[in-house]
PDB file of C-alpha atoms and ligand atoms in Angstrom:
ATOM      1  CA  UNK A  63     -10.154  11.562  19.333  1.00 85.00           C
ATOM      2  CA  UNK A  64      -8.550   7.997  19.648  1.00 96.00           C
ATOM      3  CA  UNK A  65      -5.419   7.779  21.812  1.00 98.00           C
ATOM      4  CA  UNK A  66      -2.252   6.505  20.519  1.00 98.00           C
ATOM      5  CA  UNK A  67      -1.250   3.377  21.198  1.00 98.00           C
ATOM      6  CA  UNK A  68       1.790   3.591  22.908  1.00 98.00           C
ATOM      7  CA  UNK A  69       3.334   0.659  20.724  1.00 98.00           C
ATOM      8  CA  UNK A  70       3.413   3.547  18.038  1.00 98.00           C
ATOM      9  CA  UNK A  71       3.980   6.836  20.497  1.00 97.00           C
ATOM     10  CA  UNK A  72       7.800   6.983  19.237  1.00 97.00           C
ATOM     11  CA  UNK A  73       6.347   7.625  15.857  1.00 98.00           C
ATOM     12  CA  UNK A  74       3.650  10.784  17.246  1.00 97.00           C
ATOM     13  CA  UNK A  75       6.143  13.136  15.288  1.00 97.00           C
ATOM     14  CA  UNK A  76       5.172  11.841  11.963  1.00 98.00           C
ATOM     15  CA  UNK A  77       1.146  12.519  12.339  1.00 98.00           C
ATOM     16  CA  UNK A  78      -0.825  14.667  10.493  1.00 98.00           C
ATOM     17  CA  UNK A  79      -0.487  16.204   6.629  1.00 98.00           C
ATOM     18  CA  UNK A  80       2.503  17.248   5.068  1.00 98.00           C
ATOM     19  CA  UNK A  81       2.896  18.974   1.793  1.00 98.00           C
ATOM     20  CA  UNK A  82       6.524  19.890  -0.103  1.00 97.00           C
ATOM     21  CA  UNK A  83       7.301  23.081   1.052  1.00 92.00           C
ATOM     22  CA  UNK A  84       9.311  23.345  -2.762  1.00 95.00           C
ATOM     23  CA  UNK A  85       8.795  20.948  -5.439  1.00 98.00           C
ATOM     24  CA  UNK A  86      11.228  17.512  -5.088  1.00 98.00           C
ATOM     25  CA  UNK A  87      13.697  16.688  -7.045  1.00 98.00           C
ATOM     26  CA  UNK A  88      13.329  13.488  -8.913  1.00 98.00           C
ATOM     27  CA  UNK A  89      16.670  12.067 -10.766  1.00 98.00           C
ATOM     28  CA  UNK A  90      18.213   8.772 -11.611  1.00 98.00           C
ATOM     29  CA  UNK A  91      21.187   7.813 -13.878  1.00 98.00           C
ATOM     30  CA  UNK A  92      18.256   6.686 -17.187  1.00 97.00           C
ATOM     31  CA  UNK A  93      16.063   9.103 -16.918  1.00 97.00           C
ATOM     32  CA  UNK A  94      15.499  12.946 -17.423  1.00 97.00           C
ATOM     33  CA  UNK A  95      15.705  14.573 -14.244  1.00 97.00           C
ATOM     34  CA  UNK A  96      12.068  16.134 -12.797  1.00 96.00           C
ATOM     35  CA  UNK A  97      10.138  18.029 -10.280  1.00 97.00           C
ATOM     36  CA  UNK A  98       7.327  16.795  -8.219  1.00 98.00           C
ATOM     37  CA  UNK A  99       4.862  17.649  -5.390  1.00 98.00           C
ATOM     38  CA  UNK A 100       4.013  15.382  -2.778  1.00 98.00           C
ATOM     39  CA  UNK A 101       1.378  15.393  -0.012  1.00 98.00           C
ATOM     40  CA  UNK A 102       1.818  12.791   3.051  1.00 98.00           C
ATOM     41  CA  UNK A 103      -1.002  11.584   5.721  1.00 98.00           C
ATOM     42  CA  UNK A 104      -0.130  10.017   8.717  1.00 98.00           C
ATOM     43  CA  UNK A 105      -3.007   9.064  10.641  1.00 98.00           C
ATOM     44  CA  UNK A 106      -3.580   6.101  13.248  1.00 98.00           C
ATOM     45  CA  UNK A 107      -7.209   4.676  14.759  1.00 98.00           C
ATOM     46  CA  UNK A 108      -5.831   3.431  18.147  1.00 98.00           C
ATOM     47  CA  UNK A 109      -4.221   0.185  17.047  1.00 98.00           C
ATOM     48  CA  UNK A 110      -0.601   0.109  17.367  1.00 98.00           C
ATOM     49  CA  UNK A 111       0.032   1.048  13.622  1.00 98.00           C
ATOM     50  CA  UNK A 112       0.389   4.405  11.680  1.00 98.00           C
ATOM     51  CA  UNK A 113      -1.781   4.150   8.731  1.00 98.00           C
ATOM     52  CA  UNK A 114      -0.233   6.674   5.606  1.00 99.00           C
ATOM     53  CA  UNK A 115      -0.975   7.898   2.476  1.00 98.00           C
ATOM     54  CA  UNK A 116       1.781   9.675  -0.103  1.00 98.00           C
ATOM     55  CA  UNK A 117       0.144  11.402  -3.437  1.00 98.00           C
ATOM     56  CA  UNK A 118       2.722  12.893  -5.859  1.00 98.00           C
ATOM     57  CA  UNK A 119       2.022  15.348  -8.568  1.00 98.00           C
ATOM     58  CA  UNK A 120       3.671  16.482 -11.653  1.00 95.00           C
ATOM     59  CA  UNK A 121       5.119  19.845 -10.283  1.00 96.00           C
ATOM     60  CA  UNK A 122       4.295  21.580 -13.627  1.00 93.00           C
ATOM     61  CA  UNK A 123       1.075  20.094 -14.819  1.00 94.00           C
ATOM     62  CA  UNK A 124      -0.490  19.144 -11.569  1.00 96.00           C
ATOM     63  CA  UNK A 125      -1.171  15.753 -12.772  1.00 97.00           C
ATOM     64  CA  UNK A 126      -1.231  12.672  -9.802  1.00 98.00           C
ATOM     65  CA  UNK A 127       1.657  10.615 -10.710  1.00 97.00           C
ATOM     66  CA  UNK A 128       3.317   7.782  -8.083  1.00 98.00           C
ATOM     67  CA  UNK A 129       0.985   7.074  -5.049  1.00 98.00           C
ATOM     68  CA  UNK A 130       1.567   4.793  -1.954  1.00 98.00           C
ATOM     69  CA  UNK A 131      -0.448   4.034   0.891  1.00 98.00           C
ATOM     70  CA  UNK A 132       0.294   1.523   3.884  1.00 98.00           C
ATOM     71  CA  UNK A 133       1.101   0.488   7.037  1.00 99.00           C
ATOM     72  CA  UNK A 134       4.056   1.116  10.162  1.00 99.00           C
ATOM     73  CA  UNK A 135       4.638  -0.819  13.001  1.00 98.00           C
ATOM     74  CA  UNK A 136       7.383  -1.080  15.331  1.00 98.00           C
ATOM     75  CA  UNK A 137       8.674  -3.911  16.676  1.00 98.00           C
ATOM     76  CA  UNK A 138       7.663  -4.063  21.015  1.00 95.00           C
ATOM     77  CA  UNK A 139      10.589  -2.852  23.549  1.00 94.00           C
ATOM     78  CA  UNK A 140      12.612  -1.847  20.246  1.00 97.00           C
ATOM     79  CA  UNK A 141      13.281   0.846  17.764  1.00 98.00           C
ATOM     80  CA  UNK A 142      12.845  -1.017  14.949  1.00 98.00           C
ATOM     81  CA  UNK A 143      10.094   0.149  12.562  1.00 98.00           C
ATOM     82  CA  UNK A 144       8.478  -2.042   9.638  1.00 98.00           C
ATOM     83  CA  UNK A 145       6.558  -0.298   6.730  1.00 99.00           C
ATOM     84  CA  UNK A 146       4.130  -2.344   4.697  1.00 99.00           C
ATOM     85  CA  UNK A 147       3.508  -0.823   1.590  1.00 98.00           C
ATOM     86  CA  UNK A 148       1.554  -0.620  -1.792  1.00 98.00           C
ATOM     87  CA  UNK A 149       2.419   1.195  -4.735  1.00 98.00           C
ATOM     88  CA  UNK A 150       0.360   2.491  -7.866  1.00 98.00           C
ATOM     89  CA  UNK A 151       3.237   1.096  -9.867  1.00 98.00           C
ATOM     90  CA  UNK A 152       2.429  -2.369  -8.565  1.00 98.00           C
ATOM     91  CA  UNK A 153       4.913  -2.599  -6.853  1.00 98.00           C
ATOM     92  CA  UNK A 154       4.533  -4.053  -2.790  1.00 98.00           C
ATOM     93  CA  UNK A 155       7.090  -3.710  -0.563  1.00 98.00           C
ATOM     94  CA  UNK A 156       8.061  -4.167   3.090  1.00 98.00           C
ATOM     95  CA  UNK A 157      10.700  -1.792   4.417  1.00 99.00           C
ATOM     96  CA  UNK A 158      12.616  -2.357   8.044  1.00 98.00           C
ATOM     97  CA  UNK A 159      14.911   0.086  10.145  1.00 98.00           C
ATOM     98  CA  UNK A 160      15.533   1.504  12.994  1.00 98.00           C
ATOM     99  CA  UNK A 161      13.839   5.071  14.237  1.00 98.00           C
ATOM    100  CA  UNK A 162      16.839   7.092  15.972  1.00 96.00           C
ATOM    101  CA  UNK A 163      16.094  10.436  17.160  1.00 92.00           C
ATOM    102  CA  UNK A 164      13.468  11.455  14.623  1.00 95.00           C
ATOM    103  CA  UNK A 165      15.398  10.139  11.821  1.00 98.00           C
ATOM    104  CA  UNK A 166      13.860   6.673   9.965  1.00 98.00           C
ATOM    105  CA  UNK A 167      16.504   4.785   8.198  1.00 98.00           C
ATOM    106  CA  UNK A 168      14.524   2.004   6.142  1.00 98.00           C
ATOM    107  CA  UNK A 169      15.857  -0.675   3.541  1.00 98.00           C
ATOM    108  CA  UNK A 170      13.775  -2.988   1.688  1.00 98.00           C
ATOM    109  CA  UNK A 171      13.119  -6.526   2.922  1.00 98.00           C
ATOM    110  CA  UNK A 172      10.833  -7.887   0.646  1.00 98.00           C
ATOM    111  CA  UNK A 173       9.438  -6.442  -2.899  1.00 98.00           C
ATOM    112  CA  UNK A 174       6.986  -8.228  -5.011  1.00 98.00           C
ATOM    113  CA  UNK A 175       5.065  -6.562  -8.457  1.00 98.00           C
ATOM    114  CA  UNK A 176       2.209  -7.190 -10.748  1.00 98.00           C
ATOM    115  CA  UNK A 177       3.240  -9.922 -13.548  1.00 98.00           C
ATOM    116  CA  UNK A 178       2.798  -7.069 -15.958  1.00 98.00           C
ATOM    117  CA  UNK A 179       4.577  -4.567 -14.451  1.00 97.00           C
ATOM    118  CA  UNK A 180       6.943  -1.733 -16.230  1.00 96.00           C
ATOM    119  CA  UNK A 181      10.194  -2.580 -16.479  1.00 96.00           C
ATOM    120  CA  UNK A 182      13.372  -1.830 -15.192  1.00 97.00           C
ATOM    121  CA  UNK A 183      12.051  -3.913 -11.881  1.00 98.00           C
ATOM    122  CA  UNK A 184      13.486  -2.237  -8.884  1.00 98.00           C
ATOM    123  CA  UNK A 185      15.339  -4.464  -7.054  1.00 98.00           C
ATOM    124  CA  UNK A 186      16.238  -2.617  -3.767  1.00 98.00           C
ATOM    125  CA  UNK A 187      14.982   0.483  -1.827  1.00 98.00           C
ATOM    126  CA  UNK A 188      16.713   2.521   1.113  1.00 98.00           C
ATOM    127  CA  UNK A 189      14.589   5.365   2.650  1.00 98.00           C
ATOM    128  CA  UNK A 190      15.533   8.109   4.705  1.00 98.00           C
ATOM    129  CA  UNK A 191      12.937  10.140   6.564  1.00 98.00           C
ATOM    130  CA  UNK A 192      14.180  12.765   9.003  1.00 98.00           C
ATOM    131  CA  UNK A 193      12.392  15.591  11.218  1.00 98.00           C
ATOM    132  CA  UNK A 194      14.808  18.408  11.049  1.00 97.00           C
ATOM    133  CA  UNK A 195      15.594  20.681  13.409  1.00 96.00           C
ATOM    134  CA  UNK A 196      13.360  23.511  11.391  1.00 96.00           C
ATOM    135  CA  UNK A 197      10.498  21.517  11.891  1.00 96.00           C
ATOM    136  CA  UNK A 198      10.713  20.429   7.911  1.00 98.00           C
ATOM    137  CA  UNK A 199      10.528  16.716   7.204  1.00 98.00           C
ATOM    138  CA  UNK A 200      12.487  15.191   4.796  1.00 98.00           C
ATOM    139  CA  UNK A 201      12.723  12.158   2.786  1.00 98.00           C
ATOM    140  CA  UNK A 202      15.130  10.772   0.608  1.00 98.00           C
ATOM    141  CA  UNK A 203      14.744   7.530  -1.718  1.00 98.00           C
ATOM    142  CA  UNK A 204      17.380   5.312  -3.341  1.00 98.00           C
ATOM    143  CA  UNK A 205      16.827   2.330  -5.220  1.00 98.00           C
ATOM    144  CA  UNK A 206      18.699   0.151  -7.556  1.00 98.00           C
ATOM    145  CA  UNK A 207      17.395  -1.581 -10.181  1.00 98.00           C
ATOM    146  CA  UNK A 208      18.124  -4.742 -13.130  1.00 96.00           C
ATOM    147  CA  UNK A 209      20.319  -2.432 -14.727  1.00 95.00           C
ATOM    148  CA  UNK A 210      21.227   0.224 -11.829  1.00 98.00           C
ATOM    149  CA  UNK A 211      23.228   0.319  -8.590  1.00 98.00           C
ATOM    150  CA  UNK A 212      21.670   1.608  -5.733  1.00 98.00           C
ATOM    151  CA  UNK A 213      21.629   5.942  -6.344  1.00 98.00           C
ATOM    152  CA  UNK A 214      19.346   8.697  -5.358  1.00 98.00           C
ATOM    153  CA  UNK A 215      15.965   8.290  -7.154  1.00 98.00           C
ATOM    154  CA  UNK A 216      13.594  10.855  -4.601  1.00 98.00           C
ATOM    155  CA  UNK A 217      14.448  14.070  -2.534  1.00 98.00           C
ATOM    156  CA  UNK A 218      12.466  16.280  -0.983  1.00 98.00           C
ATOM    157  CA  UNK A 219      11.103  18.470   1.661  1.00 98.00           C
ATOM    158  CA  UNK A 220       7.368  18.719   3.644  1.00 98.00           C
ATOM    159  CA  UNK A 221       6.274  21.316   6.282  1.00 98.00           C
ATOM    160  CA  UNK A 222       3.162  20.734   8.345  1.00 97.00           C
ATOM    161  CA  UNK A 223       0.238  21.612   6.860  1.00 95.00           C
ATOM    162  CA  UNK A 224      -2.437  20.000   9.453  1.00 81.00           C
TER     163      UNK A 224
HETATM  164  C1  HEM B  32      11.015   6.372 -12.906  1.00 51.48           C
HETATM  165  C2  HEM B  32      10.697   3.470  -9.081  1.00 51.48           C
HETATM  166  C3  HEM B  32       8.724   7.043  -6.497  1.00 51.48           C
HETATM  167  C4  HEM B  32       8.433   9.699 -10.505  1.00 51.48           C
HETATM  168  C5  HEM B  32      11.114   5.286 -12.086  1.00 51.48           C
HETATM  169  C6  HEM B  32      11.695   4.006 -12.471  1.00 51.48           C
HETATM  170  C7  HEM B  32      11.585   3.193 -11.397  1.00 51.48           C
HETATM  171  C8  HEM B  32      10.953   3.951 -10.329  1.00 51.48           C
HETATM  172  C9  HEM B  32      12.040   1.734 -11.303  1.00 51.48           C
HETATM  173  C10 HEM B  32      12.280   3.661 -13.840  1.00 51.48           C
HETATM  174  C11 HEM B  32      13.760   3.968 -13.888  1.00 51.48           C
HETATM  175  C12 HEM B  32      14.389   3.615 -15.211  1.00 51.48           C
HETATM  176  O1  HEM B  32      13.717   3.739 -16.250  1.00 51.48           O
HETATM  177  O2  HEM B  32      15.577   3.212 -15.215  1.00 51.48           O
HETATM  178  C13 HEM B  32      10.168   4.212  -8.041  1.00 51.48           C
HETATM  179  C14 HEM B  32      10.015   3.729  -6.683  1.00 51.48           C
HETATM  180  C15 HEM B  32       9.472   4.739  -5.955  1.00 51.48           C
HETATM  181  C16 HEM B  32       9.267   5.847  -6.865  1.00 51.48           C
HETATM  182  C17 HEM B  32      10.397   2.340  -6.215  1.00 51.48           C
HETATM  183  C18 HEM B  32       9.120   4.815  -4.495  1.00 51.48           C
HETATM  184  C19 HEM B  32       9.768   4.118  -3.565  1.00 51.48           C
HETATM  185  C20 HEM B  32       8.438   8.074  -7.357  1.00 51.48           C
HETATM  186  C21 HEM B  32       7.771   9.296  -6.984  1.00 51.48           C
HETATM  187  C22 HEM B  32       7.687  10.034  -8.102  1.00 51.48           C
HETATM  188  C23 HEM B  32       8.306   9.288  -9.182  1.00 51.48           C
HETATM  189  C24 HEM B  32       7.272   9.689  -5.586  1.00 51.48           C
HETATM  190  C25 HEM B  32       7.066  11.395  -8.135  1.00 51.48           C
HETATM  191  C26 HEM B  32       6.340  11.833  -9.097  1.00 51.48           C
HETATM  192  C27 HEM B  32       9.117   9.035 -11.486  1.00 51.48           C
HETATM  193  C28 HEM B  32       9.287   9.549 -12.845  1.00 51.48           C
HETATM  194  C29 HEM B  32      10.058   8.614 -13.529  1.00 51.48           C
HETATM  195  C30 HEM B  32      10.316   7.530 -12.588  1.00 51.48           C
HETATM  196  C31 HEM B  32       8.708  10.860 -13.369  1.00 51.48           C
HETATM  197  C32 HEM B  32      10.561   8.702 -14.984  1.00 51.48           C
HETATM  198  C33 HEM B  32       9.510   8.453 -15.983  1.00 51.48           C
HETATM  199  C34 HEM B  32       8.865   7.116 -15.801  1.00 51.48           C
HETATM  200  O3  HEM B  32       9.572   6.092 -15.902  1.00 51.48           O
HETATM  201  O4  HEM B  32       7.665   7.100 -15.491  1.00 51.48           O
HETATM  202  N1  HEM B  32      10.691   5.218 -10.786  1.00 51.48           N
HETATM  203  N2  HEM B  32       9.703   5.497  -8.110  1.00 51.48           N
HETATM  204  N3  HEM B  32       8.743   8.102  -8.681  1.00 51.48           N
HETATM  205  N4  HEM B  32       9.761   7.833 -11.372  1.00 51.48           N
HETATM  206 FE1  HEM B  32       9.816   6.696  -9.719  1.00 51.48          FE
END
């Protein structure tokens, strides 16, 4: 196996496969409130980036819904952390924050969508990712959008799986 590069070895907790230990708990103020399933890689090659993967399922009928797959890097001598990120939606977005303990606190810096895409647009994203002290990760996602203030859109809970 590759080492990794120590540009990224604040980040080692995140590695490997995570599924939902429970199904999340979607919401958000114009829409009916659901359940999904979610599966998260974190892998690396030996460059000084974390390469990921998120898949989400309907938590009832199994079907893939929302995926996202990209990039994080962290900024040299710091604890700032970048994500680079592309979404099924067609949505692209590039999150910054700062890693503290084993807790990721991201905000969007940048979005950008597909001329065609669904609307509302989302217009901001804040991210929460923590390793609790159970060993459980969690991540929490609030966005606003044209016709929304920034609330709670994502919530839910991973345990290792590999
Ligand atoms: C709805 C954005 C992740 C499932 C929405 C809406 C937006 C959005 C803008 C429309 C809200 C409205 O109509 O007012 C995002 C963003 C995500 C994300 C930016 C990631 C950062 C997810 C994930 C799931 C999910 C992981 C899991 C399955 C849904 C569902 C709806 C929805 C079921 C309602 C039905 C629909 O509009 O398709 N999301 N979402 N989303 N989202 Fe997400």
């Amino acid at each position: 196996a590759v080492e990794l590069n120590p540009a990224v070895l604040p980040l080692e907790w995140l590695l490997g496969t995570w599924e939902c230990d429970e199904p999340g708990e979607g919401c958000f103020p114009t829409i009916k409130p659901f359940r999904y399933t979610e599966t998260l890689h974190f892998s690396h090659v030996g460059q000084p980036v974390i390469n990921f993967m998120f898949n989400a399922f309907h938590a009832e009928s199994k079907k893939p819904l929302h995926r996202e797959c990209g990039f994080i890097r962290m900024q040299p001598a710091t604890n700032r952390v970048a994500f680079i990120i592309a979404q099924n939606s067609g949505l692209v977005e590039i999150e910054e924050g700062e890693l503290t303990a084993q807790q990721l606190t991201l905000q969007s810096r940048s979005l950008a969508r597909i001329s065609f895409a669904k609307k509302p647009h989302v217009q901001q994203i804040c991210r929460v990712f923590q390793l609790r002290p159970d060993g459980k990760l969690e991540q929490t996602v609030s966005m606003a959008t044209d016709s929304q203030p920034l609330t709670q859109h994502l919530q839910i809970t991973y345990r290792r799986s590999s």
